[in-house]
Amino acid sequence: MGGFKLGKMTLGSLFKKPETVMYPLETKPVPKGLKGCVENNVSACILCGICAKRCPCGAIVVDKKARTWTIDRFRCVQCGTCVAECPKSCLEMNPTRPKVAKEKSLVELHVPEPIAEPLQNPNG
Ligand code: SF4
Ligand code: SF4
């Protein structure tokens, strides 16, 4: 690259708006097609554990006894397998950026007990 071209580029960049932003203080609009984070609508979850079994990264842990569904967002590669395999369709990809964190942490959700169906009176 000639010195003239290089100088032109350097000078040009002095007057251009920077491509980068002061993330996380400032963010760019979410790009089209961003997969985002796995979210669980726990009211529909039956704690079957299929999502945990299918996850290629071991990012999900389902504890039936404690009624908890846990995801390690630092392990998740956003492949969407858990969302596709959930029999209750309670998982979805939320196209947002995960919150900035200084330390690794797990997201543990408590799955509520299912609401008991009222018993039908056979005599009407
Ligand atoms: S596959 Fe769906 S219903 Fe089963 S534990 Fe996972 S989130 Fe819950
Ligand atoms: S999106 Fe993929 S990597 Fe992330 S939790 Fe679901 S199955 Fe695991």
mmCIF file of N, CA and C and ligand atoms in Angstrom:
data_model
loop_
_atom_site.group_PDB
_atom_site.id
_atom_site.type_symbol
_atom_site.label_atom_id
_atom_site.label_comp_id
_atom_site.label_asym_id
_atom_site.label_seq_id
_atom_site.Cartn_x
_atom_site.Cartn_y
_atom_site.Cartn_z
ATOM 1 N N MET A 1 0.848 -1.194 0.000
ATOM 2 C CA MET A 1 0.000 0.000 0.000
ATOM 3 C C MET A 1 0.882 1.242 0.000
ATOM 4 N N GLY A 2 0.591 2.134 -0.903
ATOM 5 C CA GLY A 2 1.412 3.326 -1.009
ATOM 6 C C GLY A 2 1.227 4.244 0.197
ATOM 7 N N GLY A 3 2.256 5.035 0.429
ATOM 8 C CA GLY A 3 2.201 5.950 1.566
ATOM 9 C C GLY A 3 1.069 6.955 1.446
ATOM 10 N N PHE A 4 0.768 7.341 0.204
ATOM 11 C CA PHE A 4 -0.300 8.330 -0.011
ATOM 12 C C PHE A 4 -1.665 7.764 0.393
ATOM 13 N N LYS A 5 -1.881 6.497 -0.047
ATOM 14 C CA LYS A 5 -3.164 5.825 0.249
ATOM 15 C C LYS A 5 -3.332 5.654 1.771
ATOM 16 N N LEU A 6 -2.237 5.251 2.406
ATOM 17 C CA LEU A 6 -2.258 5.033 3.858
ATOM 18 C C LEU A 6 -2.552 6.342 4.595
ATOM 19 N N GLY A 7 -1.912 7.400 4.151
ATOM 20 C CA GLY A 7 -2.132 8.708 4.767
ATOM 21 C C GLY A 7 -3.559 9.174 4.587
ATOM 22 N N LYS A 8 -4.128 8.890 3.422
ATOM 23 C CA LYS A 8 -5.512 9.276 3.123
ATOM 24 C C LYS A 8 -6.469 8.532 4.061
ATOM 25 N N MET A 9 -6.181 7.235 4.258
ATOM 26 C CA MET A 9 -7.027 6.412 5.139
ATOM 27 C C MET A 9 -6.950 6.922 6.580
ATOM 28 N N THR A 10 -5.739 7.229 7.022
ATOM 29 C CA THR A 10 -5.539 7.700 8.400
ATOM 30 C C THR A 10 -6.261 9.018 8.616
ATOM 31 N N LEU A 11 -6.114 9.917 7.671
ATOM 32 C CA LEU A 11 -6.774 11.222 7.796
ATOM 33 C C LEU A 11 -8.295 11.069 7.770
ATOM 34 N N GLY A 12 -8.752 10.190 6.872
ATOM 35 C CA GLY A 12 -10.198 9.950 6.737
ATOM 36 C C GLY A 12 -10.794 9.438 8.028
ATOM 37 N N SER A 13 -10.066 8.525 8.695
ATOM 38 C CA SER A 13 -10.602 7.932 9.929
ATOM 39 C C SER A 13 -10.700 8.952 11.056
ATOM 40 N N LEU A 14 -9.951 10.046 10.949
ATOM 41 C CA LEU A 14 -10.015 11.084 11.993
ATOM 42 C C LEU A 14 -11.366 11.805 11.980
ATOM 43 N N PHE A 15 -12.003 11.846 10.841
ATOM 44 C CA PHE A 15 -13.255 12.593 10.713
ATOM 45 C C PHE A 15 -14.488 11.701 10.621
ATOM 46 N N LYS A 16 -14.262 10.378 10.622
ATOM 47 C CA LYS A 16 -15.401 9.452 10.531
ATOM 48 C C LYS A 16 -15.905 9.111 11.926
ATOM 49 N N LYS A 17 -17.205 8.779 12.023
ATOM 50 C CA LYS A 17 -17.776 8.318 13.292
ATOM 51 C C LYS A 17 -17.179 6.938 13.596
ATOM 52 N N PRO A 18 -16.755 6.663 14.834
ATOM 53 C CA PRO A 18 -16.169 5.337 15.095
ATOM 54 C C PRO A 18 -17.179 4.208 14.896
ATOM 55 N N GLU A 19 -16.667 3.059 14.467
ATOM 56 C CA GLU A 19 -17.537 1.892 14.250
ATOM 57 C C GLU A 19 -17.937 1.266 15.583
ATOM 58 N N THR A 20 -17.106 1.431 16.598
ATOM 59 C CA THR A 20 -17.373 0.801 17.893
ATOM 60 C C THR A 20 -18.171 1.743 18.797
ATOM 61 N N VAL A 21 -18.840 1.159 19.807
ATOM 62 C CA VAL A 21 -19.571 1.969 20.784
ATOM 63 C C VAL A 21 -19.050 1.632 22.180
ATOM 64 N N MET A 22 -19.409 2.456 23.147
ATOM 65 C CA MET A 22 -18.936 2.251 24.525
ATOM 66 C C MET A 22 -19.819 1.214 25.229
ATOM 67 N N TYR A 23 -19.789 -0.036 24.723
ATOM 68 C CA TYR A 23 -20.571 -1.103 25.316
ATOM 69 C C TYR A 23 -20.042 -1.414 26.714
ATOM 70 N N PRO A 24 -20.847 -1.645 27.736
ATOM 71 C CA PRO A 24 -22.310 -1.779 27.720
ATOM 72 C C PRO A 24 -23.073 -0.474 27.978
ATOM 73 N N LEU A 25 -22.370 0.651 28.110
ATOM 74 C CA LEU A 25 -23.073 1.917 28.369
ATOM 75 C C LEU A 25 -23.934 2.281 27.172
ATOM 76 N N GLU A 26 -23.457 1.906 26.017
ATOM 77 C CA GLU A 26 -24.163 2.206 24.778
ATOM 78 C C GLU A 26 -24.257 0.901 23.980
ATOM 79 N N THR A 27 -25.382 0.665 23.357
ATOM 80 C CA THR A 27 -25.503 -0.554 22.549
ATOM 81 C C THR A 27 -25.993 -0.210 21.154
ATOM 82 N N LYS A 28 -25.673 -1.074 20.224
ATOM 83 C CA LYS A 28 -26.162 -0.911 18.863
ATOM 84 C C LYS A 28 -27.499 -1.642 18.775
ATOM 85 N N PRO A 29 -28.355 -1.284 17.808
ATOM 86 C CA PRO A 29 -29.621 -2.022 17.678
ATOM 87 C C PRO A 29 -29.359 -3.513 17.462
ATOM 88 N N VAL A 30 -30.264 -4.322 17.967
ATOM 89 C CA VAL A 30 -30.113 -5.772 17.851
ATOM 90 C C VAL A 30 -30.152 -6.147 16.359
ATOM 91 N N PRO A 31 -29.133 -6.847 15.864
ATOM 92 C CA PRO A 31 -29.133 -7.190 14.432
ATOM 93 C C PRO A 31 -30.211 -8.208 14.084
ATOM 94 N N LYS A 32 -30.681 -8.141 12.859
ATOM 95 C CA LYS A 32 -31.708 -9.065 12.390
ATOM 96 C C LYS A 32 -31.144 -10.489 12.445
ATOM 97 N N GLY A 33 -31.931 -11.411 12.966
ATOM 98 C CA GLY A 33 -31.489 -12.803 12.999
ATOM 99 C C GLY A 33 -30.715 -13.173 14.255
ATOM 100 N N LEU A 34 -30.561 -12.218 15.203
ATOM 101 C CA LEU A 34 -29.850 -12.547 16.449
ATOM 102 C C LEU A 34 -30.637 -13.618 17.206
ATOM 103 N N LYS A 35 -29.969 -14.681 17.615
ATOM 104 C CA LYS A 35 -30.686 -15.760 18.312
ATOM 105 C C LYS A 35 -31.019 -15.361 19.747
ATOM 106 N N GLY A 36 -30.094 -14.712 20.418
ATOM 107 C CA GLY A 36 -30.373 -14.215 21.761
ATOM 108 C C GLY A 36 -30.252 -15.259 22.840
ATOM 109 N N CYS A 37 -31.099 -15.147 23.880
ATOM 110 C CA CYS A 37 -30.987 -16.012 25.060
ATOM 111 C C CYS A 37 -32.168 -16.971 25.138
ATOM 112 N N VAL A 38 -31.903 -18.135 25.729
ATOM 113 C CA VAL A 38 -32.985 -19.100 25.960
ATOM 114 C C VAL A 38 -33.791 -18.636 27.174
ATOM 115 N N GLU A 39 -35.098 -18.559 27.009
ATOM 116 C CA GLU A 39 -35.983 -18.188 28.116
ATOM 117 C C GLU A 39 -36.967 -19.333 28.335
ATOM 118 N N ASN A 40 -37.338 -19.542 29.596
ATOM 119 C CA ASN A 40 -38.274 -20.619 29.921
ATOM 120 C C ASN A 40 -39.532 -20.047 30.565
ATOM 121 N N ASN A 41 -40.670 -20.335 29.958
ATOM 122 C CA ASN A 41 -41.957 -19.993 30.572
ATOM 123 C C ASN A 41 -42.270 -21.129 31.541
ATOM 124 N N VAL A 42 -41.783 -20.984 32.768
ATOM 125 C CA VAL A 42 -41.802 -22.106 33.712
ATOM 126 C C VAL A 42 -43.213 -22.583 34.082
ATOM 127 N N SER A 43 -44.208 -21.752 33.856
ATOM 128 C CA SER A 43 -45.569 -22.185 34.223
ATOM 129 C C SER A 43 -46.019 -23.352 33.339
ATOM 130 N N ALA A 44 -45.387 -23.529 32.172
ATOM 131 C CA ALA A 44 -45.760 -24.637 31.284
ATOM 132 C C ALA A 44 -44.771 -25.800 31.365
ATOM 133 N N CYS A 45 -43.663 -25.598 32.056
ATOM 134 C CA CYS A 45 -42.602 -26.617 32.122
ATOM 135 C C CYS A 45 -43.045 -27.796 32.994
ATOM 136 N N ILE A 46 -42.774 -29.020 32.509
ATOM 137 C CA ILE A 46 -43.154 -30.219 33.269
ATOM 138 C C ILE A 46 -41.913 -30.930 33.835
ATOM 139 N N LEU A 47 -40.777 -30.265 33.776
ATOM 140 C CA LEU A 47 -39.517 -30.776 34.334
ATOM 141 C C LEU A 47 -39.149 -32.158 33.768
ATOM 142 N N CYS A 48 -39.449 -32.362 32.487
ATOM 143 C CA CYS A 48 -39.173 -33.674 31.880
ATOM 144 C C CYS A 48 -37.669 -33.902 31.679
ATOM 145 N N GLY A 49 -36.910 -32.824 31.556
ATOM 146 C CA GLY A 49 -35.452 -32.939 31.424
ATOM 147 C C GLY A 49 -34.957 -33.179 30.004
ATOM 148 N N ILE A 50 -35.859 -33.162 29.018
ATOM 149 C CA ILE A 50 -35.435 -33.420 27.629
ATOM 150 C C ILE A 50 -34.459 -32.340 27.161
ATOM 151 N N CYS A 51 -34.732 -31.087 27.528
ATOM 152 C CA CYS A 51 -33.843 -29.988 27.111
ATOM 153 C C CYS A 51 -32.425 -30.230 27.626
ATOM 154 N N ALA A 52 -32.318 -30.680 28.873
ATOM 155 C CA ALA A 52 -31.003 -30.921 29.468
ATOM 156 C C ALA A 52 -30.295 -32.079 28.765
ATOM 157 N N LYS A 53 -31.072 -33.117 28.411
ATOM 158 C CA LYS A 53 -30.463 -34.285 27.744
ATOM 159 C C LYS A 53 -29.998 -33.939 26.339
ATOM 160 N N ARG A 54 -30.723 -33.089 25.652
ATOM 161 C CA ARG A 54 -30.393 -32.765 24.259
ATOM 162 C C ARG A 54 -29.333 -31.662 24.123
ATOM 163 N N CYS A 55 -29.140 -30.867 25.167
ATOM 164 C CA CYS A 55 -28.200 -29.741 25.070
ATOM 165 C C CYS A 55 -26.771 -30.263 24.831
ATOM 166 N N PRO A 56 -26.141 -29.872 23.733
ATOM 167 C CA PRO A 56 -24.792 -30.385 23.446
ATOM 168 C C PRO A 56 -23.712 -29.837 24.372
ATOM 169 N N CYS A 57 -24.051 -28.799 25.132
ATOM 170 C CA CYS A 57 -23.030 -28.156 25.988
ATOM 171 C C CYS A 57 -23.237 -28.425 27.472
ATOM 172 N N GLY A 58 -24.275 -29.143 27.816
ATOM 173 C CA GLY A 58 -24.558 -29.365 29.241
ATOM 174 C C GLY A 58 -24.878 -28.067 29.961
ATOM 175 N N ALA A 59 -25.544 -27.164 29.251
ATOM 176 C CA ALA A 59 -25.827 -25.841 29.839
ATOM 177 C C ALA A 59 -27.067 -25.841 30.722
ATOM 178 N N ILE A 60 -27.917 -26.866 30.582
ATOM 179 C CA ILE A 60 -29.182 -26.882 31.337
ATOM 180 C C ILE A 60 -29.150 -28.008 32.360
ATOM 181 N N VAL A 61 -29.641 -27.703 33.559
ATOM 182 C CA VAL A 61 -29.793 -28.726 34.596
ATOM 183 C C VAL A 61 -31.239 -28.668 35.075
ATOM 184 N N VAL A 62 -31.888 -29.825 35.085
ATOM 185 C CA VAL A 62 -33.275 -29.895 35.565
ATOM 186 C C VAL A 62 -33.281 -30.743 36.828
ATOM 187 N N ASP A 63 -33.774 -30.161 37.914
ATOM 188 C CA ASP A 63 -33.864 -30.885 39.183
ATOM 189 C C ASP A 63 -35.338 -31.055 39.508
ATOM 190 N N LYS A 64 -35.807 -32.274 39.253
ATOM 191 C CA LYS A 64 -37.243 -32.569 39.444
ATOM 192 C C LYS A 64 -37.643 -32.419 40.909
ATOM 193 N N LYS A 65 -36.782 -32.921 41.801
ATOM 194 C CA LYS A 65 -37.095 -32.928 43.234
ATOM 195 C C LYS A 65 -37.200 -31.496 43.769
ATOM 196 N N ALA A 66 -36.216 -30.677 43.398
ATOM 197 C CA ALA A 66 -36.208 -29.282 43.886
ATOM 198 C C ALA A 66 -37.099 -28.376 43.040
ATOM 199 N N ARG A 67 -37.626 -28.935 41.941
ATOM 200 C CA ARG A 67 -38.477 -28.195 40.987
ATOM 201 C C ARG A 67 -37.751 -26.945 40.459
ATOM 202 N N THR A 68 -36.513 -27.165 40.007
ATOM 203 C CA THR A 68 -35.761 -26.036 39.443
ATOM 204 C C THR A 68 -35.275 -26.360 38.034
ATOM 205 N N TRP A 69 -35.216 -25.332 37.239
ATOM 206 C CA TRP A 69 -34.672 -25.394 35.868
ATOM 207 C C TRP A 69 -33.557 -24.357 35.825
ATOM 208 N N THR A 70 -32.342 -24.809 35.530
ATOM 209 C CA THR A 70 -31.180 -23.915 35.601
ATOM 210 C C THR A 70 -30.433 -23.894 34.280
ATOM 211 N N ILE A 71 -30.024 -22.702 33.900
ATOM 212 C CA ILE A 71 -29.217 -22.574 32.671
ATOM 213 C C ILE A 71 -27.931 -21.806 32.979
ATOM 214 N N ASP A 72 -26.847 -22.287 32.411
ATOM 215 C CA ASP A 72 -25.567 -21.600 32.493
ATOM 216 C C ASP A 72 -25.388 -20.878 31.160
ATOM 217 N N ARG A 73 -25.657 -19.594 31.136
ATOM 218 C CA ARG A 73 -25.615 -18.834 29.881
ATOM 219 C C ARG A 73 -24.199 -18.734 29.314
ATOM 220 N N PHE A 74 -23.215 -18.982 30.157
ATOM 221 C CA PHE A 74 -21.828 -18.937 29.677
ATOM 222 C C PHE A 74 -21.465 -20.210 28.906
ATOM 223 N N ARG A 75 -22.260 -21.279 29.091
ATOM 224 C CA ARG A 75 -22.008 -22.521 28.350
ATOM 225 C C ARG A 75 -22.832 -22.575 27.069
ATOM 226 N N CYS A 76 -23.983 -21.923 27.098
ATOM 227 C CA CYS A 76 -24.926 -21.996 25.975
ATOM 228 C C CYS A 76 -24.314 -21.402 24.703
ATOM 229 N N VAL A 77 -24.453 -22.145 23.603
ATOM 230 C CA VAL A 77 -23.953 -21.646 22.315
ATOM 231 C C VAL A 77 -25.108 -21.223 21.404
ATOM 232 N N GLN A 78 -26.286 -21.122 21.979
ATOM 233 C CA GLN A 78 -27.486 -20.638 21.271
ATOM 234 C C GLN A 78 -27.807 -21.455 20.024
ATOM 235 N N CYS A 79 -27.656 -22.781 20.141
ATOM 236 C CA CYS A 79 -27.945 -23.634 18.979
ATOM 237 C C CYS A 79 -29.442 -23.809 18.770
ATOM 238 N N GLY A 80 -30.228 -23.624 19.819
ATOM 239 C CA GLY A 80 -31.695 -23.714 19.694
ATOM 240 C C GLY A 80 -32.243 -25.126 19.801
ATOM 241 N N THR A 81 -31.391 -26.118 20.071
ATOM 242 C CA THR A 81 -31.858 -27.509 20.155
ATOM 243 C C THR A 81 -32.894 -27.682 21.266
ATOM 244 N N CYS A 82 -32.629 -27.104 22.424
ATOM 245 C CA CYS A 82 -33.559 -27.255 23.554
ATOM 246 C C CYS A 82 -34.929 -26.686 23.197
ATOM 247 N N VAL A 83 -34.943 -25.565 22.505
ATOM 248 C CA VAL A 83 -36.202 -24.919 22.115
ATOM 249 C C VAL A 83 -36.976 -25.838 21.165
ATOM 250 N N ALA A 84 -36.247 -26.428 20.220
ATOM 251 C CA ALA A 84 -36.894 -27.295 19.230
ATOM 252 C C ALA A 84 -37.402 -28.594 19.849
ATOM 253 N N GLU A 85 -36.711 -29.082 20.886
ATOM 254 C CA GLU A 85 -37.053 -30.388 21.447
ATOM 255 C C GLU A 85 -38.042 -30.345 22.613
ATOM 256 N N CYS A 86 -38.288 -29.188 23.183
ATOM 257 C CA CYS A 86 -39.165 -29.115 24.366
ATOM 258 C C CYS A 86 -40.589 -29.541 23.994
ATOM 259 N N PRO A 87 -41.107 -30.581 24.648
ATOM 260 C CA PRO A 87 -42.442 -31.073 24.279
ATOM 261 C C PRO A 87 -43.569 -30.123 24.671
ATOM 262 N N LYS A 88 -43.316 -29.198 25.571
ATOM 263 C CA LYS A 88 -44.358 -28.261 26.016
ATOM 264 C C LYS A 88 -44.220 -26.877 25.383
ATOM 265 N N SER A 89 -43.253 -26.733 24.502
ATOM 266 C CA SER A 89 -42.999 -25.444 23.820
ATOM 267 C C SER A 89 -42.874 -24.282 24.815
ATOM 268 N N CYS A 90 -42.295 -24.565 25.960
ATOM 269 C CA CYS A 90 -42.161 -23.481 26.944
ATOM 270 C C CYS A 90 -40.816 -22.757 26.832
ATOM 271 N N LEU A 91 -39.930 -23.276 25.951
ATOM 272 C CA LEU A 91 -38.648 -22.585 25.751
ATOM 273 C C LEU A 91 -38.710 -21.741 24.484
ATOM 274 N N GLU A 92 -38.053 -20.603 24.531
ATOM 275 C CA GLU A 92 -37.950 -19.779 23.314
ATOM 276 C C GLU A 92 -36.633 -19.017 23.323
ATOM 277 N N MET A 93 -36.223 -18.610 22.120
ATOM 278 C CA MET A 93 -35.031 -17.779 22.005
ATOM 279 C C MET A 93 -35.493 -16.334 22.041
ATOM 280 N N ASN A 94 -35.027 -15.602 23.004
ATOM 281 C CA ASN A 94 -35.383 -14.189 23.128
ATOM 282 C C ASN A 94 -34.265 -13.367 22.471
ATOM 283 N N PRO A 95 -34.562 -12.730 21.329
ATOM 284 C CA PRO A 95 -33.482 -12.053 20.596
ATOM 285 C C PRO A 95 -32.992 -10.758 21.253
ATOM 286 N N THR A 96 -32.401 -10.909 22.435
ATOM 287 C CA THR A 96 -31.790 -9.771 23.127
ATOM 288 C C THR A 96 -30.379 -10.178 23.533
ATOM 289 N N ARG A 97 -29.598 -9.192 23.902
ATOM 290 C CA ARG A 97 -28.243 -9.498 24.384
ATOM 291 C C ARG A 97 -28.336 -9.839 25.869
ATOM 292 N N PRO A 98 -27.578 -10.849 26.306
ATOM 293 C CA PRO A 98 -27.601 -11.151 27.737
ATOM 294 C C PRO A 98 -27.007 -9.994 28.537
ATOM 295 N N LYS A 99 -27.411 -9.926 29.814
ATOM 296 C CA LYS A 99 -26.897 -8.849 30.667
ATOM 297 C C LYS A 99 -25.392 -9.000 30.854
ATOM 298 N N VAL A 100 -24.728 -7.901 30.943
ATOM 299 C CA VAL A 100 -23.282 -7.914 31.170
ATOM 300 C C VAL A 100 -23.021 -8.379 32.606
ATOM 301 N N ALA A 101 -22.038 -9.251 32.770
ATOM 302 C CA ALA A 101 -21.722 -9.736 34.114
ATOM 303 C C ALA A 101 -20.219 -9.763 34.324
ATOM 304 N N LYS A 102 -19.830 -9.529 35.576
ATOM 305 C CA LYS A 102 -18.400 -9.560 35.888
ATOM 306 C C LYS A 102 -17.951 -10.980 36.217
ATOM 307 N N GLU A 103 -18.917 -11.773 36.728
ATOM 308 C CA GLU A 103 -18.584 -13.138 37.119
ATOM 309 C C GLU A 103 -19.575 -14.099 36.500
ATOM 310 N N LYS A 104 -19.136 -15.356 36.336
ATOM 311 C CA LYS A 104 -20.028 -16.377 35.810
ATOM 312 C C LYS A 104 -21.118 -16.675 36.835
ATOM 313 N N SER A 105 -22.328 -16.844 36.361
ATOM 314 C CA SER A 105 -23.406 -17.191 37.286
ATOM 315 C C SER A 105 -24.448 -18.007 36.537
ATOM 316 N N LEU A 106 -25.267 -18.690 37.306
ATOM 317 C CA LEU A 106 -26.323 -19.526 36.730
ATOM 318 C C LEU A 106 -27.653 -18.809 36.875
ATOM 319 N N VAL A 107 -28.576 -19.089 35.967
ATOM 320 C CA VAL A 107 -29.933 -18.567 36.104
ATOM 321 C C VAL A 107 -30.793 -19.749 36.538
ATOM 322 N N GLU A 108 -31.289 -19.691 37.779
ATOM 323 C CA GLU A 108 -32.094 -20.791 38.306
ATOM 324 C C GLU A 108 -33.539 -20.338 38.443
ATOM 325 N N LEU A 109 -34.432 -21.069 37.797
ATOM 326 C CA LEU A 109 -35.857 -20.721 37.860
ATOM 327 C C LEU A 109 -36.607 -21.795 38.632
ATOM 328 N N HIS A 110 -37.530 -21.355 39.458
ATOM 329 C CA HIS A 110 -38.348 -22.314 40.199
ATOM 330 C C HIS A 110 -39.600 -22.622 39.392
ATOM 331 N N VAL A 111 -39.861 -23.899 39.207
ATOM 332 C CA VAL A 111 -41.039 -24.316 38.430
ATOM 333 C C VAL A 111 -42.199 -24.545 39.401
ATOM 334 N N PRO A 112 -43.288 -23.784 39.241
ATOM 335 C CA PRO A 112 -44.387 -23.938 40.204
ATOM 336 C C PRO A 112 -45.071 -25.298 40.087
ATOM 337 N N GLU A 113 -45.694 -25.717 41.169
ATOM 338 C CA GLU A 113 -46.455 -26.977 41.172
ATOM 339 C C GLU A 113 -47.603 -26.830 40.185
ATOM 340 N N PRO A 114 -47.937 -27.908 39.466
ATOM 341 C CA PRO A 114 -49.076 -27.787 38.546
ATOM 342 C C PRO A 114 -50.376 -27.585 39.305
ATOM 343 N N ILE A 115 -51.254 -26.799 38.721
ATOM 344 C CA ILE A 115 -52.548 -26.546 39.380
ATOM 345 C C ILE A 115 -53.426 -27.781 39.185
ATOM 346 N N ALA A 116 -53.920 -28.305 40.319
ATOM 347 C CA ALA A 116 -54.745 -29.519 40.261
ATOM 348 C C ALA A 116 -56.068 -29.223 39.559
ATOM 349 N N GLU A 117 -56.425 -30.132 38.635
ATOM 350 C CA GLU A 117 -57.701 -29.990 37.916
ATOM 351 C C GLU A 117 -58.838 -30.313 38.885
ATOM 352 N N PRO A 118 -59.940 -29.545 38.889
ATOM 353 C CA PRO A 118 -61.054 -29.892 39.778
ATOM 354 C C PRO A 118 -61.670 -31.225 39.360
ATOM 355 N N LEU A 119 -62.010 -32.042 40.374
ATOM 356 C CA LEU A 119 -62.568 -33.369 40.086
ATOM 357 C C LEU A 119 -63.951 -33.230 39.455
ATOM 358 N N GLN A 120 -64.178 -34.020 38.415
ATOM 359 C CA GLN A 120 -65.474 -33.995 37.725
ATOM 360 C C GLN A 120 -66.468 -34.862 38.516
ATOM 361 N N ASN A 121 -67.673 -34.365 38.699
ATOM 362 C CA ASN A 121 -68.720 -35.154 39.343
ATOM 363 C C ASN A 121 -69.367 -36.037 38.284
ATOM 364 N N PRO A 122 -69.213 -37.401 38.409
ATOM 365 C CA PRO A 122 -69.773 -38.299 37.375
ATOM 366 C C PRO A 122 -71.290 -38.174 37.245
ATOM 367 N N ASN A 123 -71.991 -37.710 38.323
ATOM 368 C CA ASN A 123 -73.460 -37.584 38.260
ATOM 369 C C ASN A 123 -73.911 -36.242 37.696
ATOM 370 N N GLY A 124 -72.925 -35.452 37.254
ATOM 371 C CA GLY A 124 -73.251 -34.144 36.687
ATOM 372 C C GLY A 124 -73.240 -33.180 37.795
HETATM 373 S S1 SF4 B 1 -37.931 -29.850 27.784
HETATM 374 FE FE1 SF4 B 1 -39.353 -28.179 28.221
HETATM 375 S S2 SF4 B 1 -40.832 -29.096 29.632
HETATM 376 FE FE2 SF4 B 1 -39.064 -30.428 29.613
HETATM 377 S S3 SF4 B 1 -37.780 -29.691 31.317
HETATM 378 FE FE3 SF4 B 1 -37.076 -28.674 29.478
HETATM 379 S S4 SF4 B 1 -38.178 -26.747 29.478
HETATM 380 FE FE4 SF4 B 1 -39.273 -28.086 30.865
HETATM 381 S S1 SF4 B 2 -29.570 -23.249 22.912
HETATM 382 FE FE1 SF4 B 2 -28.314 -25.088 22.570
HETATM 383 S S2 SF4 B 2 -26.522 -24.765 23.859
HETATM 384 FE FE2 SF4 B 2 -28.059 -23.293 24.556
HETATM 385 S S3 SF4 B 2 -29.087 -24.327 26.241
HETATM 386 FE FE3 SF4 B 2 -30.277 -24.757 24.373
HETATM 387 S S4 SF4 B 2 -29.448 -26.716 23.608
HETATM 388 FE FE4 SF4 B 2 -27.985 -25.889 25.083
#
